[in-house]
């Protein structure tokens, strides 16, 4: 499988950013719509400066963007980047699901063969 180093680095930054519960909380809040730093800071018992640093990490990871709206700088979720993470996870999930289906098929065949053997032994 060819590895795109840029995509790998983007994944590393995104997963590292999501490793912090405050950042995951910010992502969860932004899933309901854009918010300012003050709005994002409300549920956390940390300073607004700390929330701003968390937002910078999320921005660097490409998970959020900021726009300017007069004096406000709302933060937005970057849904395509989250979808890229989901697609990466799904590729491995689908591989494992196929392996479990193959195992189920093998076990069903073995169980069927074993049942057939037991019936032949009874006769």
Coordinates of N, CA and C in Angstrom, one line a residue:
X1 N 0.8 -1.2 0.0 CA 0.0 0.0 0.0 C 0.9 1.2 0.0
X2 N 0.7 2.1 -1.0 CA 1.5 3.4 -1.0 C 1.0 4.3 0.1
X3 N 2.1 4.9 0.7 CA 1.8 5.8 1.8 C 2.1 7.3 1.3
X4 N 1.1 8.1 1.5 CA 1.3 9.5 1.1 C 1.7 10.2 2.4
X5 N 3.0 10.7 2.4 CA 3.6 11.3 3.7 C 2.8 12.5 4.1
X6 N 2.2 13.3 3.2 CA 1.5 14.5 3.6 C 0.2 14.0 4.3
X7 N -0.5 13.0 3.7 CA -1.7 12.5 4.3 C -1.4 11.9 5.7
X8 N -0.3 11.2 5.8 CA 0.1 10.6 7.0 C 0.3 11.6 8.1
X9 N 1.0 12.7 7.8 CA 1.3 13.7 8.7 C 0.0 14.4 9.1
X10 N -1.0 14.6 8.2 CA -2.3 15.2 8.5 C -3.0 14.3 9.5
X11 N -3.0 13.0 9.3 CA -3.7 12.1 10.2 C -3.0 12.1 11.6
X12 N -1.7 12.2 11.6 CA -1.0 12.2 12.9 C -1.4 13.5 13.7
X13 N -1.4 14.6 13.0 CA -1.8 15.9 13.7 C -3.3 15.8 14.2
X14 N -4.1 15.3 13.3 CA -5.6 15.2 13.7 C -5.8 14.3 14.9
X15 N -5.2 13.1 14.8 CA -5.4 12.2 16.0 C -4.7 12.7 17.2
X16 N -3.6 13.3 17.1 CA -2.9 13.9 18.3 C -3.8 15.0 18.9
X17 N -4.4 15.8 18.0 CA -5.3 16.9 18.5 C -6.5 16.3 19.2
X18 N -7.0 15.2 18.7 CA -8.2 14.6 19.3 C -7.9 13.8 20.5
X19 N -6.7 13.7 20.9 CA -6.3 13.0 22.1 C -6.5 13.7 23.4
X20 N -7.0 15.0 23.3 CA -7.2 15.8 24.4 C -8.7 15.9 24.6
X21 N -9.2 15.7 25.9 CA -10.7 15.8 26.1 C -11.3 17.1 25.8
X22 N -10.5 18.2 26.1 CA -11.0 19.6 25.9 C -11.3 19.8 24.4
X23 N -10.3 19.3 23.6 CA -10.4 19.5 22.1 C -11.6 18.7 21.6
X24 N -11.8 17.5 22.1 CA -12.9 16.7 21.7 C -14.2 17.3 22.1
X25 N -14.2 18.0 23.2 CA -15.4 18.7 23.6 C -15.7 19.9 22.7
X26 N -14.6 20.6 22.3 CA -14.8 21.7 21.4 C -15.3 21.2 20.0
X27 N -14.8 20.0 19.6 CA -15.3 19.5 18.3 C -16.8 19.1 18.5
X28 N -17.1 18.5 19.6 CA -18.5 18.1 19.8 C -19.4 19.4 19.8
X29 N -19.0 20.5 20.5 CA -19.8 21.7 20.5 C -19.9 22.3 19.1
X30 N -18.8 22.2 18.3 CA -18.8 22.8 17.0 C -19.7 22.0 16.0
X31 N -20.0 20.7 16.4 CA -20.8 19.9 15.5 C -22.3 20.4 15.5
X32 N -22.6 21.3 16.5 CA -23.9 21.9 16.5 C -23.9 23.3 15.8
X33 N -22.8 23.8 15.4 CA -22.7 25.0 14.7 C -21.5 25.8 15.1
X34 N -21.2 26.9 14.4 CA -20.0 27.7 14.7 C -20.2 28.4 16.1
X35 N -19.0 28.7 16.7 CA -19.1 29.3 18.0 C -17.8 30.2 18.2
X36 N -17.9 31.2 19.0 CA -16.8 32.1 19.4 C -16.0 31.4 20.4
X37 N -14.8 31.9 20.7 CA -13.9 31.4 21.8 C -14.7 31.5 23.1
X38 N -15.3 32.6 23.4 CA -16.1 32.7 24.6 C -17.1 31.7 24.8
X39 N -17.9 31.4 23.7 CA -18.9 30.3 23.7 C -18.3 29.0 23.9
X40 N -17.1 28.7 23.3 CA -16.5 27.4 23.4 C -15.9 27.3 24.8
X41 N -15.5 28.4 25.4 CA -14.9 28.3 26.8 C -15.8 28.0 27.9
X42 N -17.1 28.3 27.7 CA -18.1 28.2 28.7 C -18.1 26.9 29.5
X43 N -18.2 25.8 28.9 CA -18.3 24.5 29.7 C -17.0 24.1 30.4
X44 N -15.9 24.7 30.1 CA -14.6 24.3 30.6 C -14.2 25.2 31.7
X45 N -13.5 24.6 32.7 CA -13.0 25.3 33.8 C -11.5 25.7 33.6
X46 N -11.3 26.3 32.4 CA -9.9 26.7 32.0 C -10.1 28.1 31.4
X47 N -8.9 28.8 31.3 CA -9.0 30.2 30.8 C -9.3 30.2 29.3
X48 N -9.7 31.4 28.9 CA -10.0 31.6 27.5 C -8.7 31.5 26.6
X49 N -7.6 31.9 27.2 CA -6.4 31.7 26.5 C -6.0 30.2 26.3
X50 N -6.3 29.4 27.3 CA -6.1 28.0 27.1 C -7.0 27.4 26.0
X51 N -8.3 27.9 26.0 CA -9.2 27.4 25.0 C -8.7 27.9 23.6
X52 N -8.2 29.1 23.5 CA -7.6 29.6 22.3 C -6.4 28.7 21.8
X53 N -5.6 28.3 22.8 CA -4.5 27.4 22.4 C -5.0 26.1 21.9
X54 N -6.0 25.5 22.5 CA -6.6 24.3 22.0 C -7.2 24.5 20.6
X55 N -7.8 25.6 20.4 CA -8.4 25.9 19.0 C -7.2 26.0 18.0
X56 N -6.1 26.6 18.4 CA -5.0 26.7 17.5 C -4.5 25.3 17.1
X57 N -4.4 24.4 18.1 CA -4.0 23.0 17.8 C -5.0 22.3 16.8
X58 N -6.3 22.6 17.0 CA -7.3 22.0 16.1 C -7.2 22.6 14.8
X59 N -6.9 23.9 14.7 CA -6.7 24.6 13.4 C -5.5 24.0 12.7
X60 N -4.4 23.8 13.4 CA -3.2 23.3 12.8 C -3.4 21.9 12.3
X61 N -4.3 21.1 12.9 CA -4.6 19.8 12.5 C -5.7 19.8 11.4
X62 N -6.2 21.0 11.0 CA -7.1 21.1 9.9 C -8.5 20.7 10.3
X63 N -8.8 20.6 11.6 CA -10.1 20.1 12.1 C -11.1 21.3 12.2
X64 N -10.6 22.5 12.4 CA -11.5 23.7 12.5 C -10.9 24.8 11.7
X65 N -11.7 25.7 11.4 CA -11.3 27.0 10.7 C -11.9 28.2 11.4
X66 N -11.4 29.3 11.2 CA -11.9 30.6 11.7 C -12.3 31.5 10.6
X67 N -13.3 32.2 10.8 CA -13.7 33.3 9.8 C -13.8 34.6 10.6
X68 N -13.9 35.7 9.9 CA -14.1 37.0 10.5 C -15.5 37.5 10.2
X69 N -16.2 37.9 11.3 CA -17.6 38.4 11.1 C -17.6 39.7 12.0
X70 N -17.2 40.8 11.4 CA -17.1 42.1 12.1 C -16.1 41.9 13.2
X71 N -16.5 42.0 14.5 CA -15.6 41.9 15.6 C -15.5 40.4 16.1
X72 N -16.3 39.6 15.5 CA -16.3 38.2 16.0 C -15.4 37.3 15.1
X73 N -14.9 36.3 15.6 CA -14.1 35.3 14.8 C -14.6 33.9 15.1
X74 N -15.8 33.6 14.6 CA -16.3 32.3 14.9 C -15.4 31.2 14.4
X75 N -15.5 30.1 15.1 CA -14.7 28.9 14.8 C -15.7 27.9 14.2
X76 N -15.3 27.3 13.1 CA -16.2 26.3 12.4 C -15.5 25.0 12.3
X77 N -16.3 23.9 12.3 CA -15.9 22.6 12.2 C -15.5 22.4 10.7
X78 N -14.4 21.7 10.4 CA -14.0 21.4 9.1 C -14.4 20.0 8.8
X79 N -15.7 19.8 8.4 CA -16.3 18.5 8.2 C -15.5 17.6 7.3
X80 N -15.0 18.1 6.1 CA -14.3 17.2 5.2 C -13.0 16.6 5.9
X81 N -12.4 17.3 6.7 CA -11.2 16.7 7.4 C -11.6 15.6 8.4
X82 N -12.8 15.8 9.1 CA -13.3 14.7 10.0 C -13.7 13.5 9.1
X83 N -14.3 13.8 8.0 CA -14.7 12.7 7.1 C -13.5 11.9 6.6
X84 N -12.4 12.6 6.4 CA -11.1 11.9 6.0 C -10.7 10.9 7.1
X85 N -10.8 11.4 8.4 CA -10.4 10.5 9.5 C -11.4 9.3 9.6
X86 N -12.6 9.6 9.4 CA -13.6 8.5 9.4 C -13.3 7.5 8.3
X87 N -13.0 8.0 7.1 CA -12.7 7.1 6.0 C -11.5 6.2 6.3
X88 N -10.5 6.8 6.9 CA -9.3 6.1 7.3 C -9.6 5.0 8.3
X89 N -10.4 5.3 9.3 CA -10.8 4.3 10.3 C -11.7 3.2 9.6
X90 N -12.6 3.6 8.8 CA -13.5 2.7 8.1 C -12.7 1.7 7.3
X91 N -11.6 2.1 6.6 CA -10.9 1.2 5.8 C -10.4 0.0 6.6
X92 N -10.0 0.3 7.9 CA -9.5 -0.8 8.7 C -10.7 -1.6 9.3
X93 N -11.8 -0.9 9.6 CA -12.9 -1.6 10.2 C -13.5 -2.6 9.2
X94 N -13.6 -2.2 7.9 CA -14.1 -3.0 6.9 C -13.2 -4.3 6.7
X95 N -11.9 -4.1 6.8 CA -11.0 -5.2 6.7 C -11.2 -6.2 7.8
X96 N -11.4 -5.7 9.0 CA -11.6 -6.6 10.1 C -13.0 -7.3 10.0
X97 N -14.0 -6.6 9.6 CA -15.3 -7.2 9.4 C -15.3 -8.3 8.4
X98 N -14.5 -8.1 7.3 CA -14.4 -9.2 6.3 C -13.7 -10.4 6.9
X99 N -12.7 -10.2 7.8 CA -12.0 -11.3 8.4 C -12.9 -12.0 9.3
X100 N -13.8 -11.3 10.1 CA -14.8 -12.0 10.9 C -15.8 -12.8 10.1
X101 N -16.2 -12.2 9.0 CA -17.1 -13.0 8.1 C -16.5 -14.2 7.6
X102 N -15.2 -14.1 7.2 CA -14.5 -15.3 6.8 C -14.4 -16.4 7.9
X103 N -14.1 -15.9 9.1 CA -14.1 -16.8 10.2 C -15.4 -17.4 10.5
X104 N -16.5 -16.7 10.4 CA -17.8 -17.2 10.6 C -18.1 -18.3 9.6
X105 N -17.7 -18.0 8.3 CA -18.0 -19.0 7.3 C -17.2 -20.3 7.6
X106 N -15.9 -20.2 8.0 CA -15.1 -21.3 8.3 C -15.7 -22.1 9.5
X107 N -16.1 -21.4 10.5 CA -16.7 -22.1 11.7 C -18.0 -22.8 11.3
X108 N -18.8 -22.1 10.4 CA -20.0 -22.8 10.0 C -19.7 -24.1 9.2
X109 N -18.7 -24.0 8.4 CA -18.3 -25.2 7.6 C -17.8 -26.3 8.6
X110 N -17.0 -25.9 9.5 CA -16.4 -26.9 10.5 C -17.6 -27.5 11.3
X111 N -18.5 -26.7 11.8 CA -19.6 -27.2 12.6 C -20.5 -28.1 11.7
X112 N -20.7 -27.7 10.5 CA -21.5 -28.6 9.6 C -20.8 -29.9 9.3
X113 N -19.4 -29.9 9.1 CA -18.7 -31.1 8.9 C -18.7 -32.0 10.1
X114 N -18.6 -31.3 11.3 CA -18.5 -32.1 12.6 C -19.9 -32.7 12.8
X115 N -21.0 -32.0 12.5 CA -22.3 -32.6 12.7 C -22.5 -33.7 11.7
X116 N -22.0 -33.6 10.5 CA -22.1 -34.7 9.6 C -21.3 -35.9 10.0
X117 N -20.1 -35.7 10.6 CA -19.3 -36.8 11.1 C -20.0 -37.5 12.3
X118 N -20.6 -36.7 13.2 CA -21.3 -37.3 14.3 C -22.5 -38.1 13.8
X119 N -23.2 -37.7 12.8 CA -24.3 -38.5 12.3 C -23.9 -39.8 11.7
X120 N -22.8 -39.7 11.0 CA -22.2 -40.9 10.3 C -21.8 -41.9 11.4
X121 N -21.2 -41.4 12.5 CA -20.7 -42.3 13.6 C -21.9 -43.0 14.3
X122 N -23.1 -42.3 14.3 CA -24.3 -42.9 15.0 C -24.8 -44.0 14.2
X123 N -24.6 -44.0 12.8 CA -25.2 -45.0 12.0 C -24.5 -46.3 12.0

